[in-house]
Coordinates of C-alpha atoms and ligand atoms in Angstrom, one line a residue:
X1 CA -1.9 65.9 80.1
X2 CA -0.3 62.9 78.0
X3 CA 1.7 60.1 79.6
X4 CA 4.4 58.5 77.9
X5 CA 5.4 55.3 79.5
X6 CA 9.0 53.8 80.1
X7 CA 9.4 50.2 80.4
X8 CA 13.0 48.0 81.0
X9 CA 13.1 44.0 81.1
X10 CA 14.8 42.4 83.0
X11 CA 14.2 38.3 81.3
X12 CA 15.4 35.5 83.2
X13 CA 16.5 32.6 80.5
X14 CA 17.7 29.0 81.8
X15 CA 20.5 27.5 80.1
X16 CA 20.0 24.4 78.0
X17 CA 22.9 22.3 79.7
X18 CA 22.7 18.8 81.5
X19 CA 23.6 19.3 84.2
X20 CA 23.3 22.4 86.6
X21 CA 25.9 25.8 86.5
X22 CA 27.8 24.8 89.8
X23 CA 26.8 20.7 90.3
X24 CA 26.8 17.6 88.8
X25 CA 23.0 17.0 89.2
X26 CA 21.0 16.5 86.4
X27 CA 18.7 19.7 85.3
X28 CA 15.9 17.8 83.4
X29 CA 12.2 19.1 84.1
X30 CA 10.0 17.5 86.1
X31 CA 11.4 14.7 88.4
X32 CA 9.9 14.0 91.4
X33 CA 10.9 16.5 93.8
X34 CA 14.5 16.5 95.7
X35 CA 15.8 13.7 93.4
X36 CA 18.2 16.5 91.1
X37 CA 19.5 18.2 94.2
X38 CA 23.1 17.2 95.4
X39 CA 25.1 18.5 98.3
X40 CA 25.9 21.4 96.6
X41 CA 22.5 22.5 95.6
X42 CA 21.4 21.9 99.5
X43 CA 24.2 24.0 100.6
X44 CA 26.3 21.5 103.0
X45 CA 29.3 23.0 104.6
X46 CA 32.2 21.6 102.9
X47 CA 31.1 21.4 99.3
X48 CA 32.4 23.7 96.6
X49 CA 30.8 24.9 93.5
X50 CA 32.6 24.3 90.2
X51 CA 31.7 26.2 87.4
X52 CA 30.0 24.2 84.1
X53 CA 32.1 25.4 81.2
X54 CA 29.0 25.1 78.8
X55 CA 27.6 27.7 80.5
X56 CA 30.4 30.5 80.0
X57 CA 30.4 29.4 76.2
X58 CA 26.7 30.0 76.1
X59 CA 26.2 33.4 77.5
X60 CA 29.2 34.5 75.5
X61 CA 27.4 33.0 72.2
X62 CA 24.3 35.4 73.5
X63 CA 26.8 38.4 73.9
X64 CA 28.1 37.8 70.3
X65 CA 24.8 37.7 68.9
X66 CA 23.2 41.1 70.3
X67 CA 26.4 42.5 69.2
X68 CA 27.9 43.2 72.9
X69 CA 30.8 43.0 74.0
X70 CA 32.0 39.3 75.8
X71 CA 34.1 40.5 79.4
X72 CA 37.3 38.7 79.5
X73 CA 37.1 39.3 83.1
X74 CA 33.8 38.1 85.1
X75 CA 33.3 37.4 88.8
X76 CA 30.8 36.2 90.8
X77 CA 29.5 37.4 93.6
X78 CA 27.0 36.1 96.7
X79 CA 23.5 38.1 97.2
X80 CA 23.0 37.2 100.8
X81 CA 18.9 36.8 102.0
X82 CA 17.0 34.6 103.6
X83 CA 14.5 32.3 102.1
X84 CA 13.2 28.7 102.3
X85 CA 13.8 27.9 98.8
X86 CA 17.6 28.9 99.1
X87 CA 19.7 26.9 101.8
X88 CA 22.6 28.8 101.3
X89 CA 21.4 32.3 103.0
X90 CA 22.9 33.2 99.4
X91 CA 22.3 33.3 95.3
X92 CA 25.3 33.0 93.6
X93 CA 25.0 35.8 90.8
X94 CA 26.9 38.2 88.8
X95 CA 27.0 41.9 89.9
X96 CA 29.8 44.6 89.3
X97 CA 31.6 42.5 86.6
X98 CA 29.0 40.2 84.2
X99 CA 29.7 38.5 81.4
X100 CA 28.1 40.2 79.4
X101 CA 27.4 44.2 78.4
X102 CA 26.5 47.2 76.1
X103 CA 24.4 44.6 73.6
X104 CA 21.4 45.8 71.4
X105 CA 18.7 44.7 69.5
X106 CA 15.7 45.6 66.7
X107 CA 12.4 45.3 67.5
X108 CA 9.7 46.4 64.4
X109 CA 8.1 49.6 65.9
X110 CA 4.0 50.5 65.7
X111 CA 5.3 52.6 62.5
X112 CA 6.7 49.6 61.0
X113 CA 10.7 51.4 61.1
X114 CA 13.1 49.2 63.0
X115 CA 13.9 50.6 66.4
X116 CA 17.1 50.3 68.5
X117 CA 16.9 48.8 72.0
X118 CA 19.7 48.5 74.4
X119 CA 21.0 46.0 76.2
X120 CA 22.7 47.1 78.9
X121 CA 24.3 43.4 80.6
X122 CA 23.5 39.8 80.8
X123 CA 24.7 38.2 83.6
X124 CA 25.1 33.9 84.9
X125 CA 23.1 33.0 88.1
X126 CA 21.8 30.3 89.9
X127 CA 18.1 29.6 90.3
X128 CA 16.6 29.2 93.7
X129 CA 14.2 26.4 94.5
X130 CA 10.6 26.2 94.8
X131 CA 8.0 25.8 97.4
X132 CA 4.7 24.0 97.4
X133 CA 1.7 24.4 99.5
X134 CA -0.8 22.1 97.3
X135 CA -1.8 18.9 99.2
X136 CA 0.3 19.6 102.0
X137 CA -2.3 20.6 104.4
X138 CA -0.9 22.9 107.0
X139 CA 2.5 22.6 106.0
X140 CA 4.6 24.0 102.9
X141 CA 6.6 21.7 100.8
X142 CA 10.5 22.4 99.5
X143 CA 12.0 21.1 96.0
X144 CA 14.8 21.8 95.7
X145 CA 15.6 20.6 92.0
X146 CA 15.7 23.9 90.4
X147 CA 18.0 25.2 92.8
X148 CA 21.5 25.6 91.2
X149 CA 19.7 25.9 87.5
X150 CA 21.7 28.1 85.6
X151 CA 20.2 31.4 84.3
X152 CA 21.3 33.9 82.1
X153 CA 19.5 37.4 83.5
X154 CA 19.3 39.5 80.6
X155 CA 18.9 43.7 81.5
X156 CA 17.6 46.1 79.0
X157 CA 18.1 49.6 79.0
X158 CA 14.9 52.0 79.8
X159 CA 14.1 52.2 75.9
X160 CA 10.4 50.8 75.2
X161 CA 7.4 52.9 74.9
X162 CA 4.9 50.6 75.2
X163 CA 3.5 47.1 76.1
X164 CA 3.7 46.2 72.1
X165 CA 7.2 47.2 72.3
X166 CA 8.2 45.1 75.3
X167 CA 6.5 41.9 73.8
X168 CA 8.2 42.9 70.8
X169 CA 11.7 42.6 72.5
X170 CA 10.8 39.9 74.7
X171 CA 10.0 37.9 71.5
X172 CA 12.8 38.8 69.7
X173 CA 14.9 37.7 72.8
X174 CA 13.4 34.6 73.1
X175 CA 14.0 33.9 68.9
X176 CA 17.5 34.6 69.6
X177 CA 18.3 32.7 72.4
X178 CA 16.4 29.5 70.7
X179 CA 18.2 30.2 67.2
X180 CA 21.5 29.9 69.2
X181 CA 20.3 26.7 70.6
X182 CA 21.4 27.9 74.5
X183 CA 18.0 27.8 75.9
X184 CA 14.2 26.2 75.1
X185 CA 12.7 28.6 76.1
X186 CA 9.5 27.2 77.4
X187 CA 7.2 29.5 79.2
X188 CA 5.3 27.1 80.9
X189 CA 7.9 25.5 82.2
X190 CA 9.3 28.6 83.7
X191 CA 12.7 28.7 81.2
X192 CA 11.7 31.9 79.9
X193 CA 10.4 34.4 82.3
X194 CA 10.6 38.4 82.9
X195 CA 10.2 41.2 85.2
X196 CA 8.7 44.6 83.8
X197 CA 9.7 48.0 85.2
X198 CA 7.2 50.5 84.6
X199 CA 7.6 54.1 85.3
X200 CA 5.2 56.8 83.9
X201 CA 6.3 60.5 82.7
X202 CA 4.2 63.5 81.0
X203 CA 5.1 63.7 77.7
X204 CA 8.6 65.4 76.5
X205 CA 10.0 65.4 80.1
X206 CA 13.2 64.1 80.2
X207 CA 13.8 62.4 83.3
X208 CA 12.1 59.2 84.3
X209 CA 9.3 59.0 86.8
X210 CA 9.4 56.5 89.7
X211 CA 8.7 52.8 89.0
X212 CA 7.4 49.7 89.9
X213 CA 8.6 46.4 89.2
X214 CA 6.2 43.6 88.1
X215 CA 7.8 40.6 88.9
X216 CA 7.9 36.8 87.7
X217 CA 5.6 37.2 84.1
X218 CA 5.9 33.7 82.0
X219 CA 4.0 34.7 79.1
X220 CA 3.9 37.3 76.2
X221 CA 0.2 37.7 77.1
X222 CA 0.8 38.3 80.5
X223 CA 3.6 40.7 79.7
X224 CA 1.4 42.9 77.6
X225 CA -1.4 43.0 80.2
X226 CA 0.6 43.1 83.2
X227 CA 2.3 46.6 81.5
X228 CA -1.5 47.9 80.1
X229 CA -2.6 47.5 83.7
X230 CA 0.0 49.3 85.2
X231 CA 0.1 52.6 82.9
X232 CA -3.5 53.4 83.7
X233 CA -2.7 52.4 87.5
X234 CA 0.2 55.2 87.6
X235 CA -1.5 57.4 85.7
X236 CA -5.0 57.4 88.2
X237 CA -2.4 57.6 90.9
X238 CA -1.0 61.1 89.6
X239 CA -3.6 62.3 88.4
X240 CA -5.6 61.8 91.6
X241 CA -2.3 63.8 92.5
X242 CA -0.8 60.7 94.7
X243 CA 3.1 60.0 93.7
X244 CA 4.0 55.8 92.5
X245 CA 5.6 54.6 95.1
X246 CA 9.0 52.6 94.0
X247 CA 7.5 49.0 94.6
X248 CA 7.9 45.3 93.8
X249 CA 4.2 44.2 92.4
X250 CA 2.5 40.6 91.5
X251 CA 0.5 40.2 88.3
X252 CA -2.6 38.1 89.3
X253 CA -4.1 37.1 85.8
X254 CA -7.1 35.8 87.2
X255 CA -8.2 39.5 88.3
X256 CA -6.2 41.0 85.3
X257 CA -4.5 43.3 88.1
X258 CA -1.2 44.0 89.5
X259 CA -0.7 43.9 93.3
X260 CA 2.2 44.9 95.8
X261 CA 3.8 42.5 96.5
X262 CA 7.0 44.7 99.0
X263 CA 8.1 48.0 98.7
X264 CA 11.4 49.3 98.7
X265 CA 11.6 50.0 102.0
X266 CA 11.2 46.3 102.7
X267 CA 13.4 45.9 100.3
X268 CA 16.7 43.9 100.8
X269 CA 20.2 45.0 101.5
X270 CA 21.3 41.9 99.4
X271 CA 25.7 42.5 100.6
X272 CA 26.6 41.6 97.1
X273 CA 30.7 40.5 97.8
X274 CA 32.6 38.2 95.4
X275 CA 32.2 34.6 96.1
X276 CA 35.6 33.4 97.5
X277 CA 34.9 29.8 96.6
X278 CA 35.1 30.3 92.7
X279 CA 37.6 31.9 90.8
X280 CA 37.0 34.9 88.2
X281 CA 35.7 34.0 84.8
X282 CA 38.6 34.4 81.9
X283 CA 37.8 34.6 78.2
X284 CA 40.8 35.3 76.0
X285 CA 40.1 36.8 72.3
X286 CA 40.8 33.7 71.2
X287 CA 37.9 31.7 71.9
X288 CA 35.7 34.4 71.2
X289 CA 36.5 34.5 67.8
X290 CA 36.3 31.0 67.8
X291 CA 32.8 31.1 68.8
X292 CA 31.7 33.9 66.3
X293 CA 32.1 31.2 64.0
X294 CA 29.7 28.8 65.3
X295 CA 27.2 31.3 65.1
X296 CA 24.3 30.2 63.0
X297 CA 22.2 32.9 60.8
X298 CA 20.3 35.0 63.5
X299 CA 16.7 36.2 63.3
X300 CA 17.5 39.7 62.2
X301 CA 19.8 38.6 59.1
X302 CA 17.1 35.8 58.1
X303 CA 14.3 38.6 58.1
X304 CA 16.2 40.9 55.8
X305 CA 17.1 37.8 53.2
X306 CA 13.6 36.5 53.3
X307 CA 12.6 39.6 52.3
X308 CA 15.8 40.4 49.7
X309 CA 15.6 37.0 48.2
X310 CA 12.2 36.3 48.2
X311 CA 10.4 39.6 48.0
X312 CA 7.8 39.0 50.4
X313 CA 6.2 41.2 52.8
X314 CA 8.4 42.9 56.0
X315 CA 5.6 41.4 58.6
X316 CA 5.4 37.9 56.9
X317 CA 8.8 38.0 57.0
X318 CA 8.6 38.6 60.8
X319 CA 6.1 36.1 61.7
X320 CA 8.4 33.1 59.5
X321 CA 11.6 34.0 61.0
X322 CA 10.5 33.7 64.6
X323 CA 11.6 30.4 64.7
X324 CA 14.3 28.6 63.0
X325 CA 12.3 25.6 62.5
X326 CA 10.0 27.5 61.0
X327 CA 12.0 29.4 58.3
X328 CA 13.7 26.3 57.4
X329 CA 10.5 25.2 56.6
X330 CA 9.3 27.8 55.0
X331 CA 12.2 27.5 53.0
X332 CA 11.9 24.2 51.6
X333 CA 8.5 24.5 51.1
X334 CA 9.7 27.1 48.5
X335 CA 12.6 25.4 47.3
X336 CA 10.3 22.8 46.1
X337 CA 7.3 24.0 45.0
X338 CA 6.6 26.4 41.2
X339 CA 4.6 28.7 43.4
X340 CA 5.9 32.4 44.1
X341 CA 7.6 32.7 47.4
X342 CA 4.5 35.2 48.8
X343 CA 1.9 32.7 48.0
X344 CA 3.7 30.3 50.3
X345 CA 4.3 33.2 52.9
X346 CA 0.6 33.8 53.3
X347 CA -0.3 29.9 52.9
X348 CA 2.3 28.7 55.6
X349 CA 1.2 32.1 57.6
X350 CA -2.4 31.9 57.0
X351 CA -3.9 28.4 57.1
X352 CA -0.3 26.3 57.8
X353 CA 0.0 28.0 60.9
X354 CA -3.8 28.2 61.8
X355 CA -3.7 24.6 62.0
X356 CA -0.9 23.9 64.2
X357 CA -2.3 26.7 66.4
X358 CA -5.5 25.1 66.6
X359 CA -4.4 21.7 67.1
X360 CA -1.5 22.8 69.8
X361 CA 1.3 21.2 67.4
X362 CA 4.7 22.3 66.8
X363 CA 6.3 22.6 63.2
X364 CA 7.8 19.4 64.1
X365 CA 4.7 17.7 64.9
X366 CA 2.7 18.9 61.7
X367 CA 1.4 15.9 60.2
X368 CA 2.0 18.2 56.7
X369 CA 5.5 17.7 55.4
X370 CA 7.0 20.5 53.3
X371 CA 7.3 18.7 50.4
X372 CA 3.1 17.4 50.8
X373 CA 2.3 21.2 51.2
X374 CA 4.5 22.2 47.9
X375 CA 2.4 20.0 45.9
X376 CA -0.6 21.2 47.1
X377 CA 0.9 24.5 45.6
X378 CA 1.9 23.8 42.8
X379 CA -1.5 22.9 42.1
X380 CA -2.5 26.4 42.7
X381 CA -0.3 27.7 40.1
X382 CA -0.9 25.1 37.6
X383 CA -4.8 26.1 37.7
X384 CA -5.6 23.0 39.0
X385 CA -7.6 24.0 41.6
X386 CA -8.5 27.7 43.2
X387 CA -7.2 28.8 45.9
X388 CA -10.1 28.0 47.6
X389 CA -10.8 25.0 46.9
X390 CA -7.2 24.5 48.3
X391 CA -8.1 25.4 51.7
X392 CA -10.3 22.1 51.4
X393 CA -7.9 20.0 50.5
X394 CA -5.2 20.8 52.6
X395 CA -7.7 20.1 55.6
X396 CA -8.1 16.9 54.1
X397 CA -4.3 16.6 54.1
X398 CA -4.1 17.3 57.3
X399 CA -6.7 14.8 58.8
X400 CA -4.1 12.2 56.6
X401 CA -6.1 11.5 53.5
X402 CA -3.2 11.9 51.6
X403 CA -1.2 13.3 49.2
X404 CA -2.9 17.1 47.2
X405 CA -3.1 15.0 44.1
X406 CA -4.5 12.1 45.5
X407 CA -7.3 14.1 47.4
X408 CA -8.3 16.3 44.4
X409 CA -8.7 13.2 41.9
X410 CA -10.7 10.8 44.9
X411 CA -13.0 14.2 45.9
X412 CA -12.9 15.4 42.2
X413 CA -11.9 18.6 42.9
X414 CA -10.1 19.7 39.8
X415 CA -10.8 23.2 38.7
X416 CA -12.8 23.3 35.1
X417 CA -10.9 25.2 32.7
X418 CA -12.5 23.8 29.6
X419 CA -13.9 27.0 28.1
X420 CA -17.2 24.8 26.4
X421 CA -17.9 23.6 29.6
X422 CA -17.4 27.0 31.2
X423 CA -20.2 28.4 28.8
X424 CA -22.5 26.1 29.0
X425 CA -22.4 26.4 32.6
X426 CA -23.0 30.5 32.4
X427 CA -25.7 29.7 29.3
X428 CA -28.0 28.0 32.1
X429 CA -27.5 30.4 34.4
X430 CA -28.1 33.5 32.2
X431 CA -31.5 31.5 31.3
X432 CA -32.7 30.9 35.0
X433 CA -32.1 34.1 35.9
X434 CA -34.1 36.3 33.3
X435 CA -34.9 39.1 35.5
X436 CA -30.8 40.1 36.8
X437 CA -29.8 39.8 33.4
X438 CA -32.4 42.3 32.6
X439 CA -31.1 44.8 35.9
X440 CA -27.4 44.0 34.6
X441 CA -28.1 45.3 31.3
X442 CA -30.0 48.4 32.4
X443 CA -26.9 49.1 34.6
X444 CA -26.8 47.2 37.6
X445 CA -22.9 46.3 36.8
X446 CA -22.3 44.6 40.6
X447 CA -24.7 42.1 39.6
X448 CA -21.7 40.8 37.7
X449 CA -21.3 39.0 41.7
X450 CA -24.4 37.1 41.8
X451 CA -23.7 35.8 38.5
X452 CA -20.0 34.4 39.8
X453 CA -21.9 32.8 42.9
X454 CA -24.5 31.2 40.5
X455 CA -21.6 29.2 38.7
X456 CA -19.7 28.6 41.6
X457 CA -22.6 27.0 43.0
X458 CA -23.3 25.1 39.6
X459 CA -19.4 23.9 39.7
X460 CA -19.3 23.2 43.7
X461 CA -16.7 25.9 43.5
X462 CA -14.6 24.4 41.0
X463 CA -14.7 26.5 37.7
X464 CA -11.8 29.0 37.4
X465 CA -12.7 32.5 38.7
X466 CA -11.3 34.3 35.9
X467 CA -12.4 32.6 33.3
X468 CA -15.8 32.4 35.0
X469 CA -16.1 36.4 35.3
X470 CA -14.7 36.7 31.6
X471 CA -17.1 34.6 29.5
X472 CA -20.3 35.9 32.0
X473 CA -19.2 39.7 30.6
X474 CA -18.8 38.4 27.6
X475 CA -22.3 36.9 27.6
X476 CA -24.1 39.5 29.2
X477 CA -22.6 42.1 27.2
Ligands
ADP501 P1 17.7 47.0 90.0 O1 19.1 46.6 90.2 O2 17.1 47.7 91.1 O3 16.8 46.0 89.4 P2 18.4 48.5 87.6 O4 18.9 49.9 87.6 O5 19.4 47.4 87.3 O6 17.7 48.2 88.9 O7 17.3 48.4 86.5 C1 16.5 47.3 86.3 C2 15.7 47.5 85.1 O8 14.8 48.6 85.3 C3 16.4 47.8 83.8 O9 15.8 47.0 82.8 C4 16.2 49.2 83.6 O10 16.2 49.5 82.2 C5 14.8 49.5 84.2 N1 14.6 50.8 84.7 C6 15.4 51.6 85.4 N2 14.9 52.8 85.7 C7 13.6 52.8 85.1 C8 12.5 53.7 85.1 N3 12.6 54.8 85.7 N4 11.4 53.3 84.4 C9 11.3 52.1 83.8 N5 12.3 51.2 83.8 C10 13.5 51.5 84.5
MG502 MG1 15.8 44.2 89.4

C-alpha cells in the first residue's frame, strides 16, 4: 500500500508593534519578568482592552500580500479555559469573523513547478504568558510579559504533501511577513512558531484520514522532522491495523519523537462568544487601497525579476530572495561590479553565504560590503586572478586585510597571463616528467590533468587555467 500524507499549518506570527494589541505595555523581548504586564494584561476587573490600530493595518498588509481578501467586518471573540499563564479564564481571539481569508501562496515543488497553497484565514490574537519551573525549586514561576502580545494566526488549507513542502511554505511565510516589515520573525525568540496537522491516506483516496496535531514547532528543522516522524508513526499504526487517534502531540527534539500530549476527548469546549468589551473591526475600501500602495516588492515578484532581468538560475533565485536584505544586496553587488549577474549568484550563494553561516552573522553584520565583494569580482573577469585563487582572497577580506586589490598585490596573487612565462613554466615540466609525456603521446589523453596540476603547483595556483591547458596541448602535441 502507498501513503500519501496531508499536512495544514497553522503559524503563529507576533506583530512587530511597541506596544501590545490591547495595552499600553511595552512588548520588547526579554525584560525581567512581570515588568511589561499592566492591569490589563493581568486581567483586573475594571480594565478594558483597547485595540492597537497598528495591528489592524498590519494583518490587512499580510491579507493584501497573499492576495486574500481584507474583511471590512471583524470581531473578536473570548475562548474561555483555564490556565496559569492566562488570568483572564479567556484568550481574546478571532473566530467566526477574522480579518483575514481565502489567501494563497507559491511554494517551488520537489519537480521544481510552482505549486498553489491555500490560505484559508489569518486571524489577530493575544498571546498568553509563560510559566517557569527552572530554579524555582518546588514551585512554578508566572511571567506574564508575553501575555497580551499580539499574534497574527495564520491557517492553511490541507494542501502539502510533504515535510519539504510544509517547510517550503513555512519559509515562504516567514519571507513575507519580514518583506512587509510586520513581524521579525525570530524563531528563537518564539515570534515565529507553527503547529503541523498530519493526517495519513492510501494513495488516490479522496477523503482525509484522521489527524494529529503537533503543536508549538519554532524551527524549520524541527518542522521537517516533527512531520517525517509522524508519517511513519501513522503509517505503523495502520498498518499494524490500529486507527490514529485525533490527538494533540509534543515534538521532543532531543529523542527526535513526537508524544501525546491530550486527546480530543480532553479536548476543550473553548465557548467562543464575541467579546462585549471591544467593538467590531471596520475597514472601509478606502484604506485598503491605500495600503496596497505601501506594499513593497514581495518575494514572489523579486524571484521572477531576478530571474527575468538577470538570467540566473530559478533555485539561486530562490535562495537570494528569501530575504529582502539579502536581494538588495545581491543587487548592488551586481549593479557595481563587470561580472555576469550568475557569477555573483553562485559567489554570494556559495562562499558569501557560507561565511556568514559559519560565523552566525547576518547580511547586516558581514564585515564584506557589497561594493568590497564587486571588486573582488571584477577581478575574476578581468583575469586577474582565477576563480580560485578568489576564494583565498575573499577569506582574507573577510578576516579584514582589506580591500581585493590590496590583498592580491601584498600576497602576490595575480594570475600570470604572460604567454613566455606560461611556456617556460610547461617547458620544465614537460622535461621533469619524461615518462607521462611518453604515456600522453602513446594515448594516455587524461594525463592532460597531471600536467595542469604540475603548473599549478609550479605557479602556487596562479597561472590562467586556460591558457595553461592550451600551450601544454600545444606542447605535447
Ligand atoms: P481546528 O480548529 O481544530 O484547529 P481546523 O479545521 O481549523 O481545525 O484546521 C486546522 C488546520 O488543520 C488547518 O491548517 C487545516 O488545513 C488542517 N487540517 C484539517 N483537516 C486535516 C486533515 N485531515 N489532515 C491534515 N490537516 C488537516
Ligand atoms: Mg488548531
Amino acid at each position: 500500500m502507498s501513503w500519501e500524507v496531508v499536512i495544514g499549518l497553522e503559524i503563529h506570527t507576533q506583530l512587530a508593534t511597541q506596544s501590545k494589541i490591547f495595552s499600553g505595555a511595552s512588548t520588547a523581548y526579554g525584560a525581567e519578568p512581570n515588568t511589561q504586564a499592566c492591569l490589563v494584561d493581568l486581567g483586573y476587573p475594571g480594565v478594558l482592552p483597547v485595540l492597537n490600530e497598528d495591528v489592524v493595518r498590519m494583518a490587512a498588509m499580510f491579507g493584501l500580500a497573499v492576495n486574500a481578501s481584507v474583511a471590512p467586518r471583524s470581531v473578536f471573540a473570548r475562548k474561555n479555559y483555564f490556565y496559569p499563564d492566562l488570568p483572564k479564564g479567556y484568550q481574546i481571539s478571532q473566530y467566526e469573523l477574522p480579518i483575514v481569508e481565502h489567501g494563497e501562496l507559491f511554494i517551488t515543488a520537489a519537480d521544481g513547478n510552482e505549486k498553489r497553497i491555500g490560505i484559508t484565514r489569518a486571524h489577530l490574537e493575544e498571546d498568553a504568558g509563560k510559566s517557569t519551573h527552572e530554579g524555582l525549586g518546588s514551585f512554578s514561576g508566572i511571567d506574564l510579559n508575553r501575555a497580551g502580545t499580539p499574534l497574527l494566526e495564520i491557517v492553511s488549507e490541507p494542501d502539502l504533501r510533504s515535510a519539504k513542502e510544509a517547510v517550503a511554505y513555512m519559509r515562504k511565510i516567514h519571507s513575507i511577513v519580514r518583506y512587509l516589515g510586520i513581524s521579525d520573525g525570530n524563531m528563537q525568540e518564539g515570534s515565529f512558531r507553527c503547529d503541523a496537522n498530519v493526517s495519513m491516506r492510501p494513495r488516490g483516496q479522496q477523503e482525509f484520514g484522521t489527524r494529529t496535531e503537533l503543536k508549538n514547532l519554532n524551527s524549520f528543522r524541527f518542522v521537517e522532522k516533527a512531520i517525517n516522524f509522524e508519517i511513519e508513526r501513522q503509517i505503523d499504526v495502520i498498518e499494524d491495523g490500529g486507527e490514529v487517534v485525533q490527538e494533540t502531540r509534543l515534538y521532543d527534539a532531543n529523542k527526535d519523537e513526537t508524544r501525546p500530549m491530550r486527546s480530543k476527548e480532553e479536548a476543550n469546549d473553548y465557548r467562543y462568544f464575541p467579546d462585549p468589551d471591544l467593538l467590531p473591526v471596520e475597514i472601509d475600501a478606502a484604506y485598503v487601497e491605500a495600503l496596497r500602495e505601501t506594499l513593497p516588492e514581495l518575494p514572489d515578484a523579486k524571484r521572477h525579476r531576478f530571474i527575468d532581468d538577470y538570467g540566473i538560475r530559478a533555485d539561486d533565485a530562490d535562495i537570494l530572495t528569501a530575504s529582502r536584505a539579502l536581494g538588495d544586496f545581491y543587487e548592488e553587488v551586481v549593479a557595481a561590479t563587470a561580472g555576469e549577474p550568475q557569477g555573483v549568484a553562485n559567489f554570494v550563494v556559495g562562499d558569501f553565504m557560507g561565511a556568514l553561516n559559519k560565523a552566525g552573522l547576518g547580511i547586516e553584520e558581514s564585515p564584506v560590503s557589497a561594493a568590497a565583494l564587486a571588486g573582488l569580482l571584477d577581478r575574476i573577469k578581468d583575469q586577474t586572478i582565477s576563480g580560485k585563487i578568489a576564494k583565498e582572497v575573499f577569506e582574507a577580506m573577510w578576516s579584514g586585510e582589506g580591500s581585493a586589490d590590496e590583498i592580491i598585490a601584498a600576497k602576490g596573487l595575480k594570475q600570470i597571463t604572460d604567454s613566455s612565462a606560461i611556456e617556460a613554466i610547461v617547458d620544465k615540466v614537460i622535461e621533469a616528467n619524461p615518462g607521462q609525456v611518453a604515456e600522453y603521446k602513446a594515448g594516455k589523453e587524461k594525463l592532460i590533468g597531471y600536467f595542469v596540476g604540475q603548473v599549478m603547483k609550479e605557479t602556487g595556483g596562479k597561472a590562467n587555467p586556460g591558457q595553461v591547458n592550451q600551450v601544454l596541448k600545444q606542447k605535447l602535441s
